[in-house]
Amino acid sequence: HMNHPISDSLDLNTSITVPELSDTPTSAGVIGFEGTDTEYYINNQLLIDSLLVNRDMARFGVTYASLTHSDIYSLYTHYQIPVNDKWRLYPRIAFQQRDNHNDSSQDRYSLLLRSEYRFTKNHRLDGQIGADLYINNNQFQHFNVFIILNSL
């Protein structure tokens, strides 16, 4: 992991992870799983403080993962907006493309809006609403899945 401050309000973060998981045998009723090849995860983030208003924070990111059975490319942005001293909004937008090694692929488009209201130092109310659109492609068919999530 590397963090490089560019200025007082601008940081660049990079992380690289290189795992290789070994096989796990079935044991005590728990199903084992096949291990992986050496996999690579690379994440780059640009963090900007006070981009549009005082005390906001924007995060722009690009990720790449080279996995045993697929390659994944992602773009995302997270934003923290202080509405006032007690209320904050956290919108997020993300796009992900997964290219599987079996000639199938999946695109994912995600939107999320989270809200946080702090009544006191130890009490807060959180809520969020979001949606994910998955577009799945393989050599025989093309189908979409649309999911709407919310919580309080």
XYZ file of N, CA and C in Angstrom:
456
model
N 0.852 -1.176 0.000
C 0.000 0.000 0.000
C 0.894 1.234 0.000
N 0.545 2.200 -0.848
C 1.321 3.422 -0.924
C 0.364 4.614 -0.898
N 0.652 5.585 -0.057
C -0.125 6.808 0.023
C 0.821 7.963 -0.288
N 0.448 8.774 -1.282
C 1.315 9.881 -1.674
C 0.526 11.191 -1.640
N 0.738 12.031 -0.611
C 0.090 13.344 -0.601
C 0.658 14.216 -1.720
N -0.227 14.726 -2.556
C 0.197 15.605 -3.650
C 0.138 17.055 -3.202
N -0.881 17.387 -2.387
C -1.010 18.715 -1.801
C -1.797 18.565 -0.500
N -2.147 19.685 0.139
C -2.921 19.622 1.386
C -4.295 19.005 1.180
N -4.849 19.113 -0.013
C -6.200 18.606 -0.250
C -6.260 17.466 -1.267
N -5.113 16.939 -1.669
C -5.089 15.919 -2.722
C -4.125 14.787 -2.355
N -4.656 13.545 -2.348
C -3.836 12.358 -2.060
C -4.016 11.337 -3.164
N -2.973 10.573 -3.416
C -3.031 9.454 -4.345
C -2.687 8.199 -3.559
N -3.587 7.209 -3.584
C -3.374 5.937 -2.890
C -3.297 4.815 -3.913
N -2.375 3.912 -3.710
C -2.242 2.731 -4.557
C -2.023 1.528 -3.664
N -2.727 0.447 -3.983
C -2.474 -0.799 -3.265
C -2.411 -1.944 -4.266
N -1.523 -2.872 -3.973
C -1.339 -4.067 -4.802
C -1.358 -5.271 -3.871
N -2.172 -6.257 -4.222
C -2.266 -7.495 -3.444
C -2.032 -8.667 -4.390
N -1.219 -9.632 -3.957
C -0.891 -10.785 -4.797
C -1.064 -12.064 -3.969
N -2.304 -12.598 -3.895
C -2.519 -13.832 -3.135
C -2.512 -15.074 -4.030
N -2.295 -16.206 -3.412
C -2.486 -17.510 -4.045
C -3.038 -18.424 -2.957
N -4.272 -18.894 -3.151
C -4.923 -19.723 -2.144
C -4.734 -21.199 -2.482
N -4.432 -21.997 -1.476
C -4.266 -23.431 -1.697
C -5.623 -24.134 -1.570
N -5.679 -25.369 -2.044
C -6.898 -26.170 -1.931
C -7.252 -26.361 -0.457
N -8.553 -26.445 -0.190
C -9.044 -26.723 1.153
C -9.865 -27.999 1.099
N -9.516 -29.006 1.883
C -10.268 -30.264 1.837
C -11.608 -30.144 2.572
N -12.547 -30.980 2.174
C -13.811 -31.066 2.896
C -13.521 -31.656 4.270
N -14.106 -31.045 5.313
C -13.824 -31.501 6.670
C -14.983 -31.144 7.584
N -15.396 -32.082 8.415
C -16.430 -31.874 9.440
C -17.704 -31.277 8.847
N -18.075 -31.721 7.652
C -19.306 -31.252 7.028
C -19.180 -29.942 6.271
N -18.013 -29.334 6.304
C -17.788 -28.084 5.574
C -17.151 -28.445 4.227
N -17.773 -27.986 3.143
C -17.298 -28.313 1.801
C -16.001 -27.568 1.515
N -15.012 -28.292 1.024
C -13.740 -27.683 0.659
C -13.850 -26.938 -0.658
N -12.794 -26.241 -1.030
C -12.802 -25.528 -2.313
C -11.441 -25.648 -2.984
N -11.488 -25.485 -4.298
C -10.279 -25.534 -5.112
C -9.470 -24.256 -4.909
N -8.170 -24.394 -4.858
C -7.303 -23.229 -4.699
C -7.279 -22.372 -5.958
N -6.526 -21.300 -5.911
C -6.438 -20.369 -7.039
C -5.018 -20.354 -7.591
N -4.875 -19.808 -8.768
C -3.560 -19.458 -9.279
C -3.105 -18.204 -8.521
N -1.933 -17.707 -8.833
C -1.519 -16.415 -8.284
C -2.421 -15.355 -8.898
N -3.052 -14.540 -8.046
C -3.986 -13.511 -8.506
C -3.407 -12.137 -8.185
N -3.856 -11.142 -8.925
C -3.346 -9.782 -8.759
C -4.501 -8.809 -8.608
N -4.442 -7.963 -7.591
C -5.422 -6.903 -7.367
C -4.671 -5.581 -7.306
N -5.086 -4.622 -8.126
C -4.458 -3.298 -8.137
C -5.563 -2.260 -7.983
N -5.408 -1.354 -7.015
C -6.391 -0.311 -6.760
C -5.676 1.035 -6.699
N -6.180 2.005 -7.461
C -5.664 3.379 -7.431
C -6.808 4.307 -7.067
N -6.558 5.206 -6.112
C -7.567 6.165 -5.674
C -6.976 7.568 -5.632
N -7.779 8.504 -6.073
C -7.451 9.910 -5.930
C -8.446 10.492 -4.938
N -7.975 11.045 -3.816
C -8.828 11.629 -2.786
C -8.658 13.140 -2.812
N -9.792 13.840 -2.831
C -9.770 15.295 -2.888
C -10.619 15.838 -1.750
N -10.006 16.602 -0.843
C -10.724 17.256 0.251
C -11.211 18.621 -0.209
N -12.404 18.986 0.257
C -12.993 20.299 -0.026
C -13.045 20.579 -1.525
N -13.567 19.616 -2.280
C -13.654 19.754 -3.737
C -14.667 20.829 -4.132
N -15.907 20.713 -3.615
C -16.957 21.681 -3.969
C -17.369 22.560 -2.798
N -17.372 21.994 -1.600
C -17.723 22.754 -0.397
C -16.721 22.403 0.702
N -16.664 23.226 1.730
C -15.765 22.991 2.850
C -16.117 21.665 3.539
N -15.133 20.853 3.825
C -15.248 19.570 4.537
C -15.914 18.461 3.723
N -16.052 18.611 2.424
C -16.507 17.474 1.623
C -15.285 16.636 1.246
N -15.516 15.453 0.699
C -14.405 14.635 0.232
C -14.872 13.802 -0.956
N -14.088 13.834 -2.016
C -14.378 13.050 -3.213
C -13.296 11.993 -3.375
N -13.712 10.821 -3.815
C -12.807 9.702 -4.029
C -13.085 9.153 -5.424
N -12.067 9.136 -6.272
C -12.177 8.581 -7.616
C -11.226 7.394 -7.695
N -11.726 6.261 -8.189
C -10.891 5.076 -8.176
C -10.954 4.264 -9.451
N -9.872 3.539 -9.684
C -9.743 2.596 -10.789
C -9.146 1.331 -10.199
N -9.760 0.186 -10.496
C -9.215 -1.076 -10.010
C -9.079 -2.069 -11.163
N -8.157 -3.001 -10.960
C -7.967 -4.103 -11.902
C -7.665 -5.345 -11.082
N -8.293 -6.461 -11.461
C -8.010 -7.736 -10.809
C -7.821 -8.800 -11.882
N -6.716 -9.505 -11.809
C -6.451 -10.635 -12.692
C -6.609 -11.882 -11.829
N -7.741 -12.575 -11.997
C -8.084 -13.710 -11.153
C -7.931 -15.019 -11.917
N -8.060 -16.119 -11.233
C -7.906 -17.434 -11.837
C -8.877 -17.643 -12.997
N -10.129 -17.202 -12.827
C -11.155 -17.468 -13.835
C -11.695 -16.217 -14.522
N -11.176 -15.035 -14.190
C -11.694 -13.810 -14.810
C -10.735 -12.643 -14.617
N -10.989 -11.588 -15.387
C -10.327 -10.290 -15.221
C -11.410 -9.271 -14.935
N -11.166 -8.377 -13.972
C -12.173 -7.401 -13.558
C -11.577 -6.005 -13.653
N -12.341 -5.098 -14.270
C -11.975 -3.688 -14.398
C -13.080 -2.864 -13.736
N -12.715 -1.870 -12.915
C -13.720 -1.070 -12.214
C -13.352 0.408 -12.233
N -14.385 1.239 -12.301
C -14.278 2.685 -12.104
C -15.307 3.044 -11.046
N -14.949 3.920 -10.121
C -15.925 4.299 -9.099
C -15.630 5.696 -8.565
N -16.671 6.273 -7.989
C -16.521 7.537 -7.292
C -17.391 7.504 -6.039
N -16.848 8.012 -4.943
C -17.567 8.172 -3.681
C -17.456 9.648 -3.310
N -18.507 10.172 -2.769
C -18.481 11.586 -2.401
C -19.117 11.733 -1.025
N -18.529 12.535 -0.154
C -19.076 12.815 1.175
C -19.430 14.292 1.230
N -20.729 14.554 1.432
C -21.227 15.929 1.414
C -21.759 16.296 2.799
N -21.180 17.277 3.469
C -21.741 17.734 4.738
C -22.890 18.718 4.470
N -24.122 18.305 4.772
C -25.271 19.193 4.599
C -25.260 20.246 5.703
N -25.015 19.802 6.941
C -24.790 20.687 8.081
C -23.936 19.920 9.091
N -23.827 20.406 10.332
C -22.949 19.748 11.305
C -23.423 18.353 11.696
N -24.718 18.045 11.520
C -25.250 16.757 11.951
C -25.610 15.816 10.804
N -25.780 16.326 9.617
C -26.292 15.522 8.508
C -25.278 15.460 7.376
N -25.017 14.235 6.874
C -24.106 14.018 5.755
C -24.763 13.108 4.722
N -24.429 13.348 3.457
C -24.865 12.492 2.358
C -23.638 11.835 1.732
N -23.815 10.593 1.271
C -22.715 9.823 0.691
C -23.169 9.176 -0.623
N -23.179 9.888 -1.727
C -23.513 9.241 -3.003
C -22.322 8.457 -3.556
N -22.640 7.341 -4.231
C -21.606 6.506 -4.846
C -22.078 6.055 -6.220
N -21.158 6.019 -7.151
C -21.425 5.516 -8.501
C -20.279 4.577 -8.856
N -20.619 3.426 -9.451
C -19.559 2.476 -9.827
C -19.926 1.747 -11.112
N -18.905 1.400 -11.865
C -19.042 0.555 -13.053
C -17.997 -0.545 -12.950
N -18.410 -1.774 -13.240
C -17.479 -2.897 -13.203
C -17.699 -3.795 -14.412
N -16.618 -4.200 -15.040
C -16.677 -5.143 -16.159
C -15.876 -6.385 -15.776
N -16.534 -7.536 -15.862
C -15.882 -8.815 -15.577
C -15.818 -9.620 -16.868
N -14.607 -9.959 -17.300
C -14.402 -10.813 -18.466
C -13.959 -12.180 -17.960
N -14.848 -13.153 -18.074
C -14.546 -14.504 -17.616
C -13.739 -15.247 -18.673
N -12.971 -16.203 -18.243
C -12.113 -16.962 -19.157
C -12.878 -18.053 -19.900
N -14.215 -18.111 -19.730
C -15.054 -19.084 -20.452
C -15.898 -18.394 -21.531
N -15.438 -17.247 -22.022
C -16.113 -16.465 -23.065
C -17.449 -15.878 -22.620
N -17.640 -15.656 -21.338
C -18.806 -14.933 -20.845
C -18.308 -13.658 -20.176
N -19.227 -12.734 -19.947
C -18.846 -11.484 -19.307
C -20.032 -10.938 -18.515
N -19.737 -9.976 -17.648
C -20.774 -9.330 -16.867
C -20.388 -7.872 -16.671
N -21.337 -6.975 -16.931
C -21.167 -5.554 -16.631
C -22.079 -5.232 -15.460
N -21.596 -4.394 -14.544
C -22.391 -4.001 -13.376
C -22.353 -2.482 -13.258
N -23.532 -1.883 -13.140
C -23.687 -0.452 -12.925
C -24.354 -0.278 -11.565
N -23.742 0.500 -10.674
C -24.256 0.643 -9.311
C -24.415 2.107 -8.938
N -25.534 2.403 -8.289
C -25.802 3.720 -7.705
C -26.188 3.508 -6.252
N -25.702 4.353 -5.367
C -26.050 4.249 -3.957
C -26.073 5.646 -3.359
N -27.067 5.920 -2.549
C -27.117 7.163 -1.782
C -27.330 6.789 -0.326
N -26.357 7.111 0.496
C -26.449 6.863 1.937
C -26.572 8.195 2.650
N -27.359 8.207 3.716
C -27.547 9.407 4.511
C -27.259 9.072 5.971
N -26.618 9.998 6.662
C -26.297 9.804 8.078
C -26.675 11.083 8.829
N -27.474 10.911 9.886
C -27.843 12.050 10.739
C -27.411 11.727 12.162
N -26.540 12.548 12.742
C -26.050 12.355 14.114
C -26.862 13.216 15.071
N -27.634 12.529 15.934
C -28.403 13.246 16.954
C -27.490 13.745 18.058
N -26.625 12.846 18.522
C -25.632 13.157 19.548
C -24.337 12.474 19.140
N -23.318 12.595 19.965
C -22.030 11.963 19.667
C -22.169 10.453 19.531
N -23.046 9.836 20.310
C -23.180 8.379 20.325
C -24.437 7.851 19.641
N -25.265 8.703 19.053
C -26.515 8.266 18.432
C -26.654 8.851 17.034
N -26.970 7.962 16.088
C -27.145 8.417 14.719
C -28.193 7.556 14.023
N -28.700 8.093 12.929
C -29.660 7.392 12.094
C -29.064 7.305 10.696
N -28.972 6.084 10.172
C -28.423 5.838 8.834
C -29.518 5.285 7.942
N -29.484 5.653 6.684
C -30.375 5.076 5.696
C -29.699 5.091 4.345
N -30.098 4.161 3.492
C -29.514 4.147 2.153
C -30.498 3.551 1.172
N -30.347 3.978 -0.070
C -31.103 3.409 -1.167
C -30.149 3.298 -2.343
N -30.275 2.222 -3.075
C -29.362 2.022 -4.188
C -29.942 1.077 -5.211
N -29.263 0.970 -6.308
C -29.692 0.067 -7.375
C -28.464 -0.487 -8.075
N -28.573 -1.737 -8.496
C -27.538 -2.400 -9.281
C -28.166 -2.950 -10.544
N -27.520 -2.727 -11.664
C -27.927 -3.326 -12.932
C -26.794 -4.233 -13.385
N -27.108 -5.515 -13.553
C -26.147 -6.498 -14.052
C -26.540 -6.867 -15.475
N -25.598 -6.801 -16.386
C -25.809 -7.234 -17.762
C -24.881 -8.419 -17.993
N -25.475 -9.597 -18.156
C -24.720 -10.835 -18.302
C -24.723 -11.268 -19.755
N -23.573 -11.643 -20.261
C -23.423 -12.100 -21.643
C -22.649 -13.408 -21.649
N -23.160 -14.356 -22.407
C -22.366 -15.541 -22.706
C -22.644 -15.925 -24.145
N -22.069 -16.999 -24.600
C -22.179 -17.340 -26.020
C -23.586 -17.739 -26.432
N -24.485 -18.039 -25.478
C -25.823 -18.503 -25.820
C -26.928 -17.489 -25.525
N -26.695 -16.585 -24.583
C -27.772 -15.678 -24.191
C -27.228 -14.374 -23.631
N -28.133 -13.433 -23.524
C -27.852 -12.123 -22.945
C -29.016 -11.818 -22.001
N -28.747 -11.529 -20.752
C -29.836 -11.206 -19.839
C -29.400 -10.156 -18.833
N -30.394 -9.443 -18.300
C -30.162 -8.358 -17.356
C -30.816 -8.687 -16.025
N -30.227 -8.208 -14.951
C -30.798 -8.319 -13.618
C -30.745 -6.912 -13.019
N -31.859 -6.442 -12.495
C -31.919 -5.112 -11.876
C -32.360 -5.285 -10.438
N -31.602 -4.769 -9.505
C -31.877 -4.932 -8.077
C -31.941 -3.558 -7.436
N -32.953 -3.317 -6.622
C -33.056 -2.083 -5.848
C -32.927 -2.457 -4.367
N -32.040 -1.785 -3.650
C -31.801 -2.053 -2.248
C -32.115 -0.826 -1.427
N -32.651 -1.032 -0.243
C -32.786 0.080 0.694
C -32.695 -0.455 2.111
N -32.312 0.378 3.026
C -32.231 -0.011 4.444
C -32.305 1.247 5.282
N -32.657 1.043 6.530
C -32.737 2.149 7.480
C -32.161 1.695 8.790
